[in-house]
Short mmCIF file of C-alpha atoms in Angstrom, two decimals:
data_model
loop_
_atom_site.label_atom_id
_atom_site.label_comp_id
_atom_site.label_asym_id
_atom_site.label_seq_id
_atom_site.Cartn_x
_atom_site.Cartn_y
_atom_site.Cartn_z
CA MET F 13 119.37 89.33 165.54
CA THR F 14 117.12 92.33 164.93
CA VAL F 15 118.81 95.17 163.01
CA LEU F 16 116.75 98.30 162.35
CA LYS F 17 117.53 101.70 160.85
CA GLU F 18 115.93 105.14 161.16
CA ARG F 19 116.66 108.60 159.75
CA ALA F 20 116.65 111.51 162.19
CA ARG F 21 115.55 114.36 159.93
CA ALA F 22 116.38 118.00 160.65
CA LYS F 23 113.44 119.96 162.10
CA VAL F 24 112.67 123.39 160.63
CA ASN F 25 110.31 125.91 162.24
CA LEU F 26 108.68 127.57 159.25
CA THR F 27 106.87 129.83 161.71
CA LEU F 28 107.35 130.20 165.45
CA HIS F 29 104.94 132.37 167.41
CA VAL F 30 105.40 133.01 171.11
CA LEU F 31 101.95 133.31 172.71
CA GLY F 32 103.04 133.81 176.31
CA ARG F 33 104.63 132.19 179.31
CA ARG F 34 102.72 129.64 181.33
CA GLY F 35 102.44 129.41 185.06
CA ASP F 36 104.82 126.44 185.06
CA GLY F 37 107.51 128.63 183.49
CA TYR F 38 107.39 127.08 180.01
CA HIS F 39 106.70 129.34 177.05
CA ASP F 40 103.46 128.74 175.17
CA LEU F 41 104.29 128.42 171.46
CA GLU F 42 102.60 127.82 168.13
CA SER F 43 104.86 126.66 165.33
CA LEU F 44 104.46 125.24 161.84
CA VAL F 45 107.17 122.57 161.69
CA ALA F 46 108.51 120.70 158.67
CA PHE F 47 111.34 118.23 158.26
CA ALA F 48 114.27 118.33 155.87
CA ASP F 49 115.70 115.59 153.68
CA CYS F 50 119.09 115.98 155.40
CA ALA F 51 119.37 113.85 158.53
CA ASP F 52 121.41 111.86 160.98
CA ALA F 53 121.17 108.08 160.69
CA LEU F 54 120.62 105.68 163.57
CA THR F 55 121.14 101.90 163.48
CA PHE F 56 119.91 99.53 166.18
CA SER F 57 121.04 95.95 166.78
CA GLU F 58 119.19 94.03 169.47
CA GLY F 59 121.44 92.95 172.34
CA GLU F 60 121.64 92.22 176.03
CA SER F 61 122.20 95.84 177.08
CA PHE F 62 122.22 99.40 175.80
CA SER F 63 125.31 100.85 174.16
CA LEU F 64 125.96 103.85 171.92
CA ALA F 65 128.69 104.56 169.38
CA VAL F 66 128.90 107.71 167.26
CA THR F 67 130.41 108.07 163.80
CA GLY F 68 130.16 110.61 161.01
CA PRO F 69 131.54 114.09 160.26
CA ARG F 70 130.04 115.65 163.39
CA ALA F 71 130.72 112.86 165.87
CA ALA F 72 133.00 115.12 167.90
CA ASP F 73 130.09 117.52 168.53
CA CYS F 74 128.28 114.88 170.61
CA GLY F 75 130.54 115.19 173.65
CA ASP F 76 129.91 112.91 176.63
CA LEU F 77 127.75 110.07 175.31
CA THR F 78 126.23 109.41 178.74
CA ASP F 79 124.37 112.71 178.32
CA ASN F 80 123.38 112.04 174.70
CA LEU F 81 119.68 112.21 173.96
CA VAL F 82 119.79 108.73 172.45
CA ALA F 83 120.78 107.36 175.85
CA LYS F 84 118.21 109.54 177.59
CA ALA F 85 115.38 108.41 175.30
CA GLU F 86 116.27 104.73 175.80
CA ARG F 87 116.37 105.20 179.56
CA LEU F 88 113.02 107.02 179.65
CA LEU F 89 111.26 104.35 177.61
CA ALA F 90 112.83 101.56 179.69
CA GLU F 91 111.35 103.20 182.79
CA ARG F 92 107.90 102.92 181.21
CA VAL F 93 108.10 99.55 179.47
CA PRO F 94 109.05 96.59 181.71
CA LYS F 95 111.66 94.25 180.18
CA LEU F 96 112.23 96.58 177.22
CA LYS F 97 114.40 94.96 174.53
CA SER F 98 117.40 97.20 173.99
CA GLY F 99 120.80 96.85 172.36
CA ALA F 100 123.55 98.61 170.45
CA PHE F 101 122.92 101.95 168.76
CA VAL F 102 125.23 103.52 166.17
CA LEU F 103 124.59 107.20 165.46
CA ASP F 104 125.96 108.55 162.17
CA LYS F 105 126.06 112.26 163.01
CA HIS F 106 125.69 114.83 160.22
CA LEU F 107 123.48 117.60 161.65
CA PRO F 108 125.03 120.45 163.67
CA ALA F 109 124.25 120.43 167.39
CA ALA F 110 122.41 123.17 169.28
CA ALA F 111 121.52 124.79 165.97
CA GLY F 112 117.74 125.32 166.06
CA ILE F 113 117.00 122.28 163.88
CA GLY F 114 116.44 119.71 166.62
CA GLY F 115 119.40 117.48 165.81
CA GLY F 116 119.56 115.86 169.24
CA SER F 117 115.78 115.75 169.54
CA ALA F 118 115.53 114.03 166.16
CA ASP F 119 118.08 111.45 167.35
CA ALA F 120 116.03 110.85 170.51
CA ALA F 121 112.84 110.47 168.50
CA ALA F 122 114.51 108.03 166.10
CA THR F 123 115.65 106.03 169.14
CA LEU F 124 112.06 105.77 170.37
CA ARG F 125 110.83 104.71 166.92
CA LEU F 126 113.52 102.01 166.73
CA LEU F 127 112.76 100.68 170.21
CA ALA F 128 109.03 100.73 169.50
CA GLY F 129 109.62 98.63 166.39
CA ALA F 130 111.93 96.20 168.16
CA ASN F 131 109.40 95.72 170.97
CA ASP F 132 106.25 95.56 168.81
CA ILE F 133 104.92 98.77 170.34
CA ALA F 134 102.93 101.31 168.32
CA ARG F 135 104.68 104.62 167.82
CA ASP F 136 101.64 106.42 169.22
CA ASP F 137 101.58 104.21 172.34
CA VAL F 138 101.05 106.41 175.40
CA ARG F 139 104.32 105.17 176.89
CA VAL F 140 106.28 106.19 173.80
CA ILE F 141 104.58 109.59 173.76
CA ALA F 142 105.28 110.08 177.46
CA ALA F 143 108.95 109.20 176.98
CA ALA F 144 109.17 111.66 174.09
CA GLN F 145 107.64 114.45 176.17
CA ALA F 146 110.01 113.73 179.04
CA ALA F 147 113.04 113.70 176.71
CA GLY F 148 112.59 117.30 175.55
CA ALA F 149 110.22 119.87 174.08
CA ASP F 150 111.11 119.09 170.44
CA VAL F 151 111.09 115.30 170.75
CA PRO F 152 107.30 114.77 170.33
CA VAL F 153 107.24 116.68 167.04
CA CYS F 154 110.40 114.86 165.88
CA LEU F 155 108.72 111.55 166.76
CA LEU F 156 106.20 112.29 164.00
CA SER F 157 108.96 113.58 161.66
CA SER F 158 106.55 115.09 159.15
CA ALA F 159 104.87 118.47 158.72
CA CYS F 160 102.66 119.49 161.62
CA MET F 161 101.52 122.29 163.90
CA MET F 162 103.26 122.21 167.26
CA ARG F 163 101.57 123.95 170.20
CA GLY F 164 102.08 124.49 173.90
CA ALA F 165 105.57 123.61 175.09
CA GLY F 166 105.83 121.05 172.30
CA GLU F 167 103.38 118.49 173.70
CA ARG F 168 100.50 119.12 171.26
CA VAL F 169 101.21 118.03 167.68
CA THR F 170 98.73 118.09 164.77
CA PRO F 171 99.74 116.74 161.32
CA LEU F 172 99.33 119.11 158.35
CA PRO F 173 99.38 118.31 154.60
CA LEU F 174 102.32 120.56 153.67
CA PRO F 175 103.59 120.07 150.10
CA ARG F 176 107.31 119.52 149.55
CA LEU F 177 109.19 122.85 149.57
CA PRO F 178 112.73 123.20 148.12
CA CYS F 179 115.04 124.90 150.60
CA VAL F 180 118.58 125.73 151.64
CA LEU F 181 119.68 125.39 155.27
CA VAL F 182 122.61 127.46 156.54
CA ASN F 183 124.29 127.43 159.94
CA PRO F 184 127.18 129.87 160.43
CA GLY F 185 128.65 127.88 163.30
CA VAL F 186 127.93 130.27 166.16
CA PRO F 187 126.22 129.31 169.45
CA VAL F 188 122.82 130.75 170.37
CA PRO F 189 121.78 129.22 173.72
CA THR F 190 118.01 128.68 173.73
CA LYS F 191 117.73 129.77 177.36
CA ASP F 192 119.41 133.09 176.53
CA VAL F 193 116.98 133.76 173.68
CA PHE F 194 113.89 133.12 175.79
CA ALA F 195 115.37 135.07 178.70
CA ALA F 196 115.88 138.05 176.41
CA ILE F 197 112.18 138.04 175.51
CA GLY F 198 111.62 138.86 179.16
CA LEU F 199 108.24 137.28 179.83
CA LYS F 200 107.29 136.47 183.40
CA ALA F 201 105.11 133.47 184.28
CA GLY F 202 101.51 134.20 183.32
CA GLU F 203 102.37 137.02 180.89
CA THR F 204 101.27 137.10 177.25
CA PHE F 205 103.53 138.04 174.36
CA THR F 206 102.86 141.17 172.35
CA PRO F 207 103.65 140.46 168.69
CA PRO F 208 105.17 143.08 166.38
CA SER F 209 102.82 145.83 165.23
CA GLY F 210 100.32 144.48 162.70
CA ALA F 211 101.36 140.85 163.24
CA THR F 212 98.99 138.06 164.17
CA ALA F 213 99.20 134.40 165.14
CA ASP F 214 95.75 133.77 163.63
CA ILE F 215 96.69 132.28 160.25
CA ALA F 216 94.23 130.40 158.02
CA TRP F 217 96.31 127.40 157.02
CA PRO F 218 95.66 125.82 153.60
CA THR F 219 94.21 122.35 153.05
CA ALA F 220 95.55 119.24 151.35
CA SER F 221 94.14 120.37 148.00
CA SER F 222 95.75 123.82 148.19
CA PRO F 223 98.65 124.63 145.83
CA PRO F 224 102.17 125.29 147.16
CA THR F 225 101.67 129.02 146.49
CA ALA F 226 98.88 129.11 149.09
CA TRP F 227 101.13 127.49 151.66
CA LEU F 228 103.95 129.90 150.86
CA ALA F 229 101.63 132.88 151.31
CA ALA F 230 100.45 131.56 154.67
CA ILE F 231 104.02 130.90 155.84
CA LYS F 232 105.05 134.41 154.76
CA SER F 233 102.25 135.87 156.87
CA GLY F 234 103.83 134.29 159.94
CA ARG F 235 107.18 134.97 161.58
CA ASN F 236 109.74 133.66 164.06
CA ASP F 237 109.41 135.69 167.25
CA LEU F 238 112.82 134.46 168.42
CA GLU F 239 114.64 135.77 165.35
CA PRO F 240 115.06 139.45 166.36
CA VAL F 241 116.42 138.43 169.75
CA ALA F 242 118.81 135.86 168.29
CA VAL F 243 120.11 138.43 165.78
CA LYS F 244 121.05 140.72 168.67
CA ILE F 245 122.94 137.87 170.33
CA GLN F 246 124.65 136.77 167.10
CA PRO F 247 124.52 139.49 164.37
CA VAL F 248 125.92 137.07 161.77
CA ILE F 249 122.40 135.58 161.60
CA ALA F 250 121.25 138.77 159.86
CA GLU F 251 124.03 138.29 157.30
CA VAL F 252 122.91 134.73 156.64
CA LEU F 253 119.29 135.83 156.19
CA ALA F 254 120.32 138.59 153.79
CA LEU F 255 122.45 136.25 151.69
CA LEU F 256 119.67 133.69 151.47
CA GLY F 257 117.05 136.33 150.70
CA SER F 258 119.09 137.81 147.86
CA ALA F 259 119.78 134.44 146.20
CA LYS F 260 118.05 133.87 142.86
CA GLY F 261 114.85 131.89 143.30
CA CYS F 262 114.54 132.50 147.05
CA THR F 263 110.96 133.29 148.06
CA LEU F 264 111.47 133.57 151.84
CA SER F 265 114.36 133.56 154.32
CA ARG F 266 113.85 133.04 158.04
CA MET F 267 115.56 131.60 161.11
CA SER F 268 114.59 128.18 162.50
CA GLY F 269 113.94 127.64 166.20
CA SER F 270 116.20 129.70 168.44
CA GLY F 271 118.96 129.70 165.81
CA ALA F 272 121.48 129.97 164.48
CA THR F 273 120.36 127.87 161.50
CA CYS F 274 118.43 129.83 158.88
CA PHE F 275 116.48 128.56 155.90
CA GLY F 276 115.56 129.90 152.52
CA LEU F 277 112.56 128.58 150.60
CA PHE F 278 113.17 128.36 146.83
CA ASP F 279 111.04 128.12 143.74
CA THR F 280 112.83 125.00 142.45
CA ASP F 281 115.32 122.38 143.61
CA ALA F 282 117.70 123.59 140.92
CA SER F 283 117.76 127.17 142.24
CA ALA F 284 118.21 125.84 145.78
CA ALA F 285 121.18 123.72 144.67
CA THR F 286 122.76 126.67 142.86
CA ALA F 287 122.36 128.94 145.89
CA ALA F 288 123.78 126.30 148.23
CA ALA F 289 126.84 125.80 146.02
CA SER F 290 127.47 129.56 145.92
CA LEU F 291 127.14 129.90 149.71
CA LYS F 292 129.44 126.94 150.34
CA SER F 293 132.06 128.46 148.06
CA ALA F 294 131.87 131.88 149.70
CA HIS F 295 131.67 130.55 153.28
CA PRO F 296 133.45 127.18 153.45
CA THR F 297 133.26 127.01 157.27
CA TRP F 298 129.46 127.30 157.31
CA TRP F 299 127.15 124.27 157.25
CA VAL F 300 125.11 124.59 154.05
CA GLU F 301 122.63 122.04 152.69
CA ALA F 302 120.22 122.13 149.77
CA SER F 303 117.23 120.06 150.77
CA GLY F 304 113.47 119.76 150.70
CA LEU F 305 110.93 120.27 153.46
CA SER F 306 107.84 118.14 154.00
#
């Protein structure tokens, strides 16, 4: 019996620029995306039919499993691959849901990677890519699960040689519906987004031989266009950003995705661990993780 395992790493939008809104209603984005060491875990055992069980500290957050993105991803790939070998999935859930770090999308992408392996299909097979795109906007980038530039509505993904960056991830446990954030931006179909005064989306990204300081400078020159809107919806996000930014060794604090998870980049893993421990102590109900991005 085939038993395979995959990690579904948390997605972090180091930058997220809104370029406009397309005629099909989707927002046109450009985002530098990296992935954290913290992750959900997914185990697959080949069997006669699909099944899904959820364990872990955040299993209760998954709700109705028939609507889970693991089930959706399996169904979408089965529609594209005749006689797809499927089986039993066990999701060990650690990442917070609806938090701006693509937890469900990462689970869906891990599902597609597992099924591709079990069926001797390349991960970049057009059918796998099509299933990822159909599963959700963040699933194609999570399918790669390594640093890249994401463009369009998530369908265009280009790998980038980002060095490992120590970080702390913090989610204060408040909901920030993605649809509400984009609605608050107020773009109509066909309209372009006007960035803050002096801001630009035209960033010269470093190369593989560039030092981490060059990458940090480039990331700092970007922004998350959803952050100001999300802060208005949930003001506690501003508190999280301030606490991260004031921590010793923090070089940048910013929100990921549409929130409410925020990240701080740190000069060393040790300073990130110290900051995470302090935040956990002061805010025991928050989700806080020291990690690395790559």
